[in-house]
Coordinates of C-alpha atoms in Angstrom, one line a residue:
M26 CA 152.8 139.7 72.3
R27 CA 152.6 136.4 74.1
A28 CA 153.5 133.2 72.4
A29 CA 150.9 130.5 71.9
T30 CA 151.1 127.5 74.1
N31 CA 150.0 123.9 73.6
G32 CA 148.2 121.8 76.2
D33 CA 151.1 121.2 78.5
G34 CA 152.2 124.9 78.7
R35 CA 155.1 124.5 76.3
S36 CA 155.7 127.6 74.2
G37 CA 155.9 127.5 70.5
R38 CA 158.6 130.3 70.5
E39 CA 162.2 129.4 71.0
D40 CA 163.6 132.8 71.8
L41 CA 162.1 133.3 75.2
L42 CA 165.4 134.6 76.6
S43 CA 165.0 137.7 74.5
E44 CA 161.6 138.2 76.1
V45 CA 163.2 137.8 79.5
L46 CA 165.7 140.5 78.8
A47 CA 163.3 142.9 77.1
R48 CA 163.4 146.4 78.7
D49 CA 159.8 146.5 79.9
N50 CA 160.1 143.0 81.5
M51 CA 163.4 143.9 83.3
R52 CA 161.9 147.2 84.6
A53 CA 158.9 145.3 86.0
A54 CA 161.2 142.7 87.5
L55 CA 163.3 145.4 89.2
R56 CA 160.1 147.0 90.7
R57 CA 159.0 143.6 92.0
V58 CA 162.4 142.7 93.5
K59 CA 162.5 146.1 95.3
Q60 CA 159.0 145.6 96.6
N61 CA 159.9 142.1 98.0
G62 CA 162.9 143.5 99.8
G63 CA 165.4 141.2 101.4
R64 CA 169.0 141.2 102.4
A65 CA 172.2 141.2 100.4
G66 CA 173.7 138.0 99.0
V67 CA 177.3 136.8 99.0
D68 CA 178.6 139.9 97.1
G69 CA 177.1 142.3 99.7
M70 CA 175.2 144.4 97.2
T71 CA 172.0 145.9 98.6
L72 CA 168.8 146.6 96.8
E73 CA 169.5 150.3 97.2
E74 CA 172.7 149.9 95.3
L75 CA 171.3 147.7 92.5
S76 CA 169.9 150.5 90.2
G77 CA 173.2 152.3 90.1
Y78 CA 175.1 149.1 89.4
L79 CA 172.7 148.2 86.5
K80 CA 173.2 151.7 84.9
Q81 CA 176.9 151.0 84.6
H82 CA 177.0 147.2 84.0
W83 CA 173.7 146.1 82.5
P84 CA 174.8 146.1 78.8
R85 CA 177.7 143.8 79.6
I86 CA 175.5 141.5 81.8
R87 CA 172.8 141.3 79.1
E88 CA 175.4 140.4 76.5
E89 CA 176.9 137.7 78.8
I90 CA 173.4 136.2 79.3
L91 CA 172.6 136.1 75.6
T92 CA 176.0 134.6 74.7
E93 CA 175.7 132.0 77.6
R94 CA 178.7 133.4 79.4
Y95 CA 176.9 134.6 82.5
V96 CA 177.6 132.6 85.7
P97 CA 175.2 133.1 88.6
Q98 CA 176.9 133.8 91.9
Q99 CA 176.7 131.5 94.9
V100 CA 173.7 131.5 97.1
L101 CA 174.1 132.6 100.7
R102 CA 172.8 130.0 103.1
R103 CA 170.9 131.2 106.2
E104 CA 169.0 129.2 108.8
I105 CA 165.7 130.4 110.3
P106 CA 163.7 128.7 113.1
K107 CA 160.8 126.6 112.0
S108 CA 157.5 127.0 113.9
G109 CA 157.5 123.4 115.0
G110 CA 161.1 123.4 116.1
G111 CA 164.3 122.8 114.2
M112 CA 165.8 125.1 111.5
R113 CA 164.8 125.8 107.9
E114 CA 167.6 126.5 105.4
L115 CA 167.0 129.5 103.1
G116 CA 169.2 130.4 100.1
I117 CA 169.6 134.1 99.5
P118 CA 170.7 134.9 95.9
T119 CA 172.5 138.2 95.2
V120 CA 170.1 141.0 94.3
L121 CA 171.3 140.8 90.7
D122 CA 170.5 137.2 90.4
R123 CA 167.1 137.8 92.1
L124 CA 166.4 140.3 89.4
I125 CA 167.2 137.9 86.6
Q126 CA 165.2 135.1 88.2
Q127 CA 162.3 137.4 88.6
A128 CA 162.5 138.4 85.0
I129 CA 162.5 134.7 84.0
L130 CA 159.5 134.0 86.3
Q131 CA 157.5 136.8 84.6
V132 CA 157.9 135.2 81.2
L133 CA 157.4 131.6 82.2
Q134 CA 154.7 131.8 84.7
P135 CA 152.0 133.1 82.4
R136 CA 152.8 130.3 79.9
I137 CA 153.2 127.4 82.3
D138 CA 150.8 128.1 85.2
P139 CA 147.5 127.6 83.2
S140 CA 148.6 124.0 82.5
F141 CA 148.9 123.1 86.2
S142 CA 146.4 121.0 88.0
D143 CA 143.3 122.8 89.4
H144 CA 144.1 121.0 92.7
S145 CA 147.4 122.9 93.2
Y146 CA 147.3 126.2 95.1
G147 CA 150.8 127.1 96.3
F148 CA 152.6 130.1 94.8
R149 CA 150.2 130.5 91.9
P150 CA 148.6 133.8 90.8
G151 CA 145.1 134.3 92.0
R152 CA 145.2 131.3 94.4
R153 CA 145.7 131.4 98.2
A154 CA 146.1 129.1 101.2
H155 CA 142.5 129.9 102.2
D156 CA 141.3 128.5 98.9
A157 CA 143.1 125.2 99.5
V158 CA 141.7 125.0 103.1
R159 CA 138.2 125.7 101.9
R160 CA 138.5 122.9 99.3
A161 CA 139.8 120.5 101.8
R162 CA 136.9 121.2 104.1
Q163 CA 134.5 120.7 101.2
Y164 CA 135.9 117.2 100.6
I165 CA 135.5 116.3 104.3
Q166 CA 132.0 117.7 104.4
H167 CA 131.1 115.4 101.4
G168 CA 132.1 112.3 103.4
R169 CA 135.7 111.9 102.8
R170 CA 136.7 111.7 106.4
V171 CA 140.1 110.0 106.1
V172 CA 143.1 112.0 104.9
V173 CA 146.4 110.7 103.3
D174 CA 148.6 113.5 104.6
V175 CA 151.9 113.4 102.7
D176 CA 155.1 115.3 103.7
L177 CA 158.1 115.1 101.4
E178 CA 161.5 114.7 103.0
R179 CA 163.5 117.9 102.6
F180 CA 161.8 118.6 99.3
F181 CA 163.6 121.8 98.2
D182 CA 167.0 120.3 99.1
R183 CA 166.3 117.0 97.3
V184 CA 165.1 118.1 93.9
N185 CA 167.0 116.1 91.3
H186 CA 168.3 118.6 88.6
D187 CA 168.1 116.1 85.7
V188 CA 164.5 115.1 86.5
L189 CA 163.4 118.7 86.9
M190 CA 165.1 120.0 83.8
G191 CA 163.6 117.1 81.8
R192 CA 160.1 118.1 82.9
L193 CA 160.8 121.7 82.2
A194 CA 162.1 121.0 78.7
R195 CA 158.7 119.4 77.9
R196 CA 157.2 122.9 78.5
I197 CA 159.6 125.4 77.0
A198 CA 161.8 125.1 73.9
D199 CA 164.4 127.8 74.4
C200 CA 167.6 125.9 75.0
R201 CA 169.5 129.0 76.1
L202 CA 166.9 129.7 78.7
L203 CA 167.0 126.1 79.9
R204 CA 170.7 126.2 80.2
L205 CA 170.5 129.5 82.2
I206 CA 168.0 128.0 84.6
R207 CA 170.2 124.9 85.1
R208 CA 173.1 127.2 85.9
Y209 CA 171.0 128.7 88.6
L210 CA 170.1 125.3 90.0
E211 CA 173.8 124.3 90.1
A212 CA 175.1 127.6 91.5
G213 CA 177.1 126.8 94.6
V214 CA 176.2 127.6 98.2
M215 CA 178.2 129.8 100.6
V216 CA 178.1 128.4 104.1
N217 CA 180.1 130.2 106.8
G218 CA 182.4 131.6 104.2
V219 CA 183.1 128.3 102.5
A220 CA 181.9 127.6 98.9
V221 CA 180.0 124.3 98.6
E222 CA 179.0 122.8 95.3
R223 CA 175.3 121.8 94.8
H224 CA 174.3 118.8 92.8
E225 CA 170.6 118.7 93.8
G226 CA 168.0 120.9 95.2
T227 CA 166.4 124.3 94.4
P228 CA 167.0 126.5 97.5
Q229 CA 164.1 128.3 99.1
G230 CA 164.5 132.0 98.7
G231 CA 164.9 132.5 95.0
P232 CA 162.0 133.9 93.0
L233 CA 162.1 131.0 90.5
S234 CA 162.1 128.1 93.0
P235 CA 158.3 127.9 93.6
L236 CA 157.5 127.7 89.9
L237 CA 160.1 125.0 89.4
A238 CA 158.7 123.0 92.3
N239 CA 155.2 123.2 90.8
V240 CA 156.6 122.0 87.4
L241 CA 158.1 119.0 89.1
L242 CA 155.1 118.1 91.3
D243 CA 152.5 118.7 88.7
E244 CA 153.2 115.2 87.3
V245 CA 151.9 113.6 90.5
D246 CA 148.9 115.9 90.5
K247 CA 148.0 114.8 87.0
E248 CA 148.2 111.2 87.9
L249 CA 146.0 111.7 91.0
E250 CA 143.5 113.5 88.7
K251 CA 143.5 110.7 86.2
R252 CA 142.7 108.3 89.0
G253 CA 139.8 110.5 90.2
H254 CA 141.2 111.3 93.6
A255 CA 139.9 114.2 95.7
F256 CA 143.1 116.1 96.8
V257 CA 144.6 119.5 97.6
R258 CA 148.3 120.4 97.2
Y259 CA 150.0 123.5 98.4
A260 CA 153.7 123.6 97.5
D261 CA 155.0 120.3 98.8
D262 CA 152.1 119.6 101.2
C263 CA 149.6 117.2 99.6
N264 CA 146.5 115.9 101.2
V265 CA 144.3 113.2 99.5
Y266 CA 140.8 112.7 101.0
V267 CA 139.2 109.2 100.9
Q268 CA 136.3 107.4 102.6
T269 CA 138.1 104.5 104.3
R270 CA 141.5 103.9 105.9
R271 CA 142.0 100.9 103.7
A272 CA 141.6 103.1 100.6
G273 CA 144.0 105.6 102.2
E274 CA 146.7 103.0 102.7
R275 CA 146.5 102.1 99.0
V276 CA 146.8 105.8 98.0
M277 CA 149.7 106.2 100.3
E278 CA 151.6 103.3 98.8
S279 CA 150.8 104.6 95.3
L280 CA 152.2 108.1 96.2
R281 CA 155.4 106.6 97.5
R282 CA 155.9 105.1 94.1
L283 CA 154.9 108.3 92.2
Y284 CA 157.3 110.4 94.2
A285 CA 160.1 107.9 93.9
N286 CA 159.8 108.3 90.1
L287 CA 160.8 111.9 90.7
R288 CA 163.6 110.9 93.0
L289 CA 161.7 112.2 96.0
R290 CA 161.0 110.5 99.3
V291 CA 158.0 110.6 101.6
N292 CA 158.9 111.6 105.1
E293 CA 157.4 108.6 106.9
A294 CA 157.7 110.2 110.4
K295 CA 155.5 113.2 109.3
S296 CA 153.1 111.5 106.9
A297 CA 150.1 109.5 107.9
V298 CA 146.7 108.0 106.9
A299 CA 144.4 109.2 109.6
P300 CA 141.0 110.7 110.4
A301 CA 140.8 114.2 109.0
W302 CA 140.0 115.6 112.5
N303 CA 143.5 114.4 113.7
R304 CA 145.6 116.2 111.1
K305 CA 146.3 119.8 110.4
F306 CA 146.6 121.6 107.0
L307 CA 148.2 125.0 106.5
G308 CA 147.7 125.9 110.1
F309 CA 144.1 124.8 110.4
S310 CA 142.4 121.8 111.7
F311 CA 138.8 120.5 111.2
W312 CA 136.0 119.7 113.7
A313 CA 132.4 118.5 113.4
A314 CA 129.7 120.9 114.7
R315 CA 126.2 119.9 115.6
G316 CA 124.3 118.8 112.6
G317 CA 127.4 117.4 110.9
A318 CA 128.8 120.6 109.5
V319 CA 132.5 120.7 109.2
R320 CA 134.1 123.7 110.8
L321 CA 137.6 125.2 110.9
R322 CA 139.8 126.0 113.9
V323 CA 143.4 127.1 114.5
A324 CA 145.5 123.9 114.7
N325 CA 147.1 123.3 118.1
K326 CA 150.6 123.8 116.7
A327 CA 149.8 127.1 115.2
M328 CA 148.0 128.2 118.4
A329 CA 151.1 127.3 120.5
T330 CA 153.4 129.1 118.1
M331 CA 151.2 132.2 118.3
K332 CA 151.3 132.2 122.1
V333 CA 155.1 131.8 122.2
R334 CA 155.5 134.9 120.0
T335 CA 153.0 136.8 122.1
R336 CA 154.9 136.0 125.2
Q337 CA 158.1 137.1 123.6
I338 CA 156.5 140.5 122.7
T339 CA 154.9 141.1 126.1
R340 CA 157.8 139.8 128.2
R341 CA 158.2 141.9 131.4
N342 CA 162.0 142.5 131.1
G343 CA 162.1 144.1 127.7
G344 CA 162.7 147.7 128.8
R345 CA 160.0 149.0 126.3
S346 CA 157.1 151.3 126.8
M347 CA 153.5 150.1 126.7
S348 CA 152.9 151.9 123.4
Q349 CA 156.0 150.2 121.9
V350 CA 154.8 146.7 123.0
A351 CA 151.3 147.5 121.7
A352 CA 152.8 148.5 118.3
Q353 CA 154.6 145.1 118.1
L354 CA 151.5 143.2 119.1
R355 CA 149.5 145.1 116.6
S356 CA 152.0 144.3 113.8
F357 CA 152.0 140.6 114.7
L358 CA 148.4 139.9 115.6
T359 CA 146.9 141.9 112.8
G360 CA 148.5 139.5 110.3
W361 CA 147.7 136.5 112.4
R362 CA 144.1 137.4 112.7
A363 CA 143.8 138.1 108.9
Y364 CA 145.2 134.6 108.1
F365 CA 143.1 132.7 110.7
R366 CA 139.9 134.6 110.1
L367 CA 138.4 131.4 108.5
A368 CA 138.5 129.8 112.0
E369 CA 134.9 129.4 113.3
T370 CA 135.8 129.5 117.0
P371 CA 134.8 132.9 118.4
R372 CA 135.0 131.7 122.0
V373 CA 138.6 130.7 121.5
F374 CA 139.5 134.1 120.2
A375 CA 137.6 135.8 123.0
D376 CA 139.7 133.8 125.5
L377 CA 142.9 134.7 123.7
D378 CA 141.9 138.4 123.8
E379 CA 141.4 138.1 127.6
W380 CA 144.8 136.3 128.0
I381 CA 146.6 139.0 126.0
R382 CA 145.0 141.8 128.0
H383 CA 146.1 140.1 131.2
R384 CA 149.7 140.0 129.9
M385 CA 149.5 143.7 129.0
R386 CA 148.2 144.6 132.5
T387 CA 151.0 142.7 134.2
L388 CA 153.5 144.4 132.0
Q389 CA 152.1 147.8 133.1
L390 CA 152.3 146.7 136.7
K391 CA 155.9 145.7 136.3
Q392 CA 156.7 149.1 134.8
W393 CA 155.1 150.9 137.7
K394 CA 157.4 148.7 139.9
R395 CA 156.7 148.4 143.6
G396 CA 155.4 150.4 146.5
K397 CA 154.2 154.0 146.4
T398 CA 154.5 154.3 142.6
V399 CA 152.1 151.4 142.0
F400 CA 149.8 152.7 144.7
R401 CA 149.7 156.2 143.3
E402 CA 149.0 155.1 139.7
L403 CA 146.2 152.8 140.8
R404 CA 144.5 155.4 143.0
A405 CA 144.8 157.9 140.1
R406 CA 142.9 155.4 137.9
G407 CA 140.0 155.0 140.4
L408 CA 141.0 151.8 142.2
P409 CA 139.5 151.8 145.8
L410 CA 141.9 152.3 148.6
H411 CA 141.9 148.8 149.9
A412 CA 142.4 147.3 146.4
A413 CA 145.3 149.7 145.6
T414 CA 147.0 148.9 148.9
T415 CA 146.7 145.2 148.3
V416 CA 148.1 145.3 144.8
A417 CA 150.9 147.6 145.8
A418 CA 151.9 145.3 148.7
N419 CA 152.0 142.3 146.3
A420 CA 153.0 143.9 143.1
R421 CA 155.1 140.9 142.0
R422 CA 152.1 138.6 141.9
W423 CA 151.6 139.7 138.3
M424 CA 148.8 137.5 136.9
R425 CA 146.8 137.3 140.2
N426 CA 146.7 141.1 140.5
S427 CA 145.7 141.4 136.8
R428 CA 142.8 139.1 137.3
M429 CA 141.6 140.6 140.6
Y430 CA 142.0 144.3 140.4
L431 CA 144.0 145.6 137.5
H432 CA 141.1 145.3 135.0
I433 CA 139.4 148.1 137.0
A434 CA 142.4 150.4 136.8
I435 CA 143.5 149.4 133.2
R436 CA 140.2 148.9 131.3
N437 CA 139.8 147.1 128.0
T438 CA 139.0 150.4 126.4
D439 CA 142.4 151.7 127.7
L440 CA 144.2 148.8 125.9
D441 CA 142.0 149.5 122.8
A442 CA 143.2 153.1 122.8
L443 CA 146.9 151.8 122.9
G444 CA 146.1 149.9 119.7
V445 CA 146.1 146.4 121.1
P446 CA 144.0 144.5 118.5
R447 CA 141.0 142.2 119.4
L448 CA 141.1 138.8 117.8
A449 CA 137.4 138.2 118.4
A450 CA 136.3 141.6 116.8

């Protein structure tokens, strides 16, 4: 039975830790952690090994948590490339600590989430990035054509533990659970085999981090609401929509102060007050169609990232079969198309389809190699004698041959049969 909550999401029950450790909650957490997958942490334990470990050790671990003797293990730090260049630091907790964090999340999120601002969309049940993008478009359509685009400087690495725990203590009253969460925040980081203490930050990669981020940033959301602003926040990306640049500059200065109260800094290099058309939001940008309707398109940066990945998959020196390349393309492009389906640019997608088919044709030409093999394959596919001879003699002119003749020998329907998806479909 759920505890009642007051207006700020704070639970009236103080023994939330027992709810976290309840059998049904732990079983649900275990299922979710296994579904999410992920690699081992600093102890090397895999998800496949977790269930067996719990059968043997869970009674002891549960008792340590209840008596506040449990110490989370260090987080394994890994760097992954960011889409716009540079590296993003991820923290990988052990599978056991991921399980405990997930169990905490399942108890806290239903209690706290309903108290969050309606303008917040990131990492919340029943809310998606598409919902945030649609709301941003609505604000622009209603005449708020200037955006205050705020990027926080290394947000997940700069979260102040004292400030965060103070905000969380306003919402939950179980001191044991609060102390356990603080131990997770303060767990060290393992970098290249060296243990490093952590005095601030909530590393990306743990199940609990997104909820804690929303707890902290909700204070700014509520202040913006109080002032009547039109805004959308997704995790640490916040866009406020206003009618004039002058109003936008005032809002930006106000946001600097509000975030400073949370010991956070605005990244001045990536933040701006600008026309909404000139900024991107969650991979989309906006444009004005005839009649004044505001439309969505794929932002230039997201488009460039997609092309880089497609070139990697269809590179001509990979030593893979056409069916293998098509399977990789299908895996990548199906998800890409699903996310960017809101974009209202069918001609752009049709051009991308043509470009992708050209790359697949040049890949096939490279696999046929040069001379008689190319000639034989082309003739077998119905290419006229003079065309097959021309292509075979110039087989290394990949893109030119693709555009001149290969579309006859390798038809769009052939690529469809391989499973290459169409973005414009």
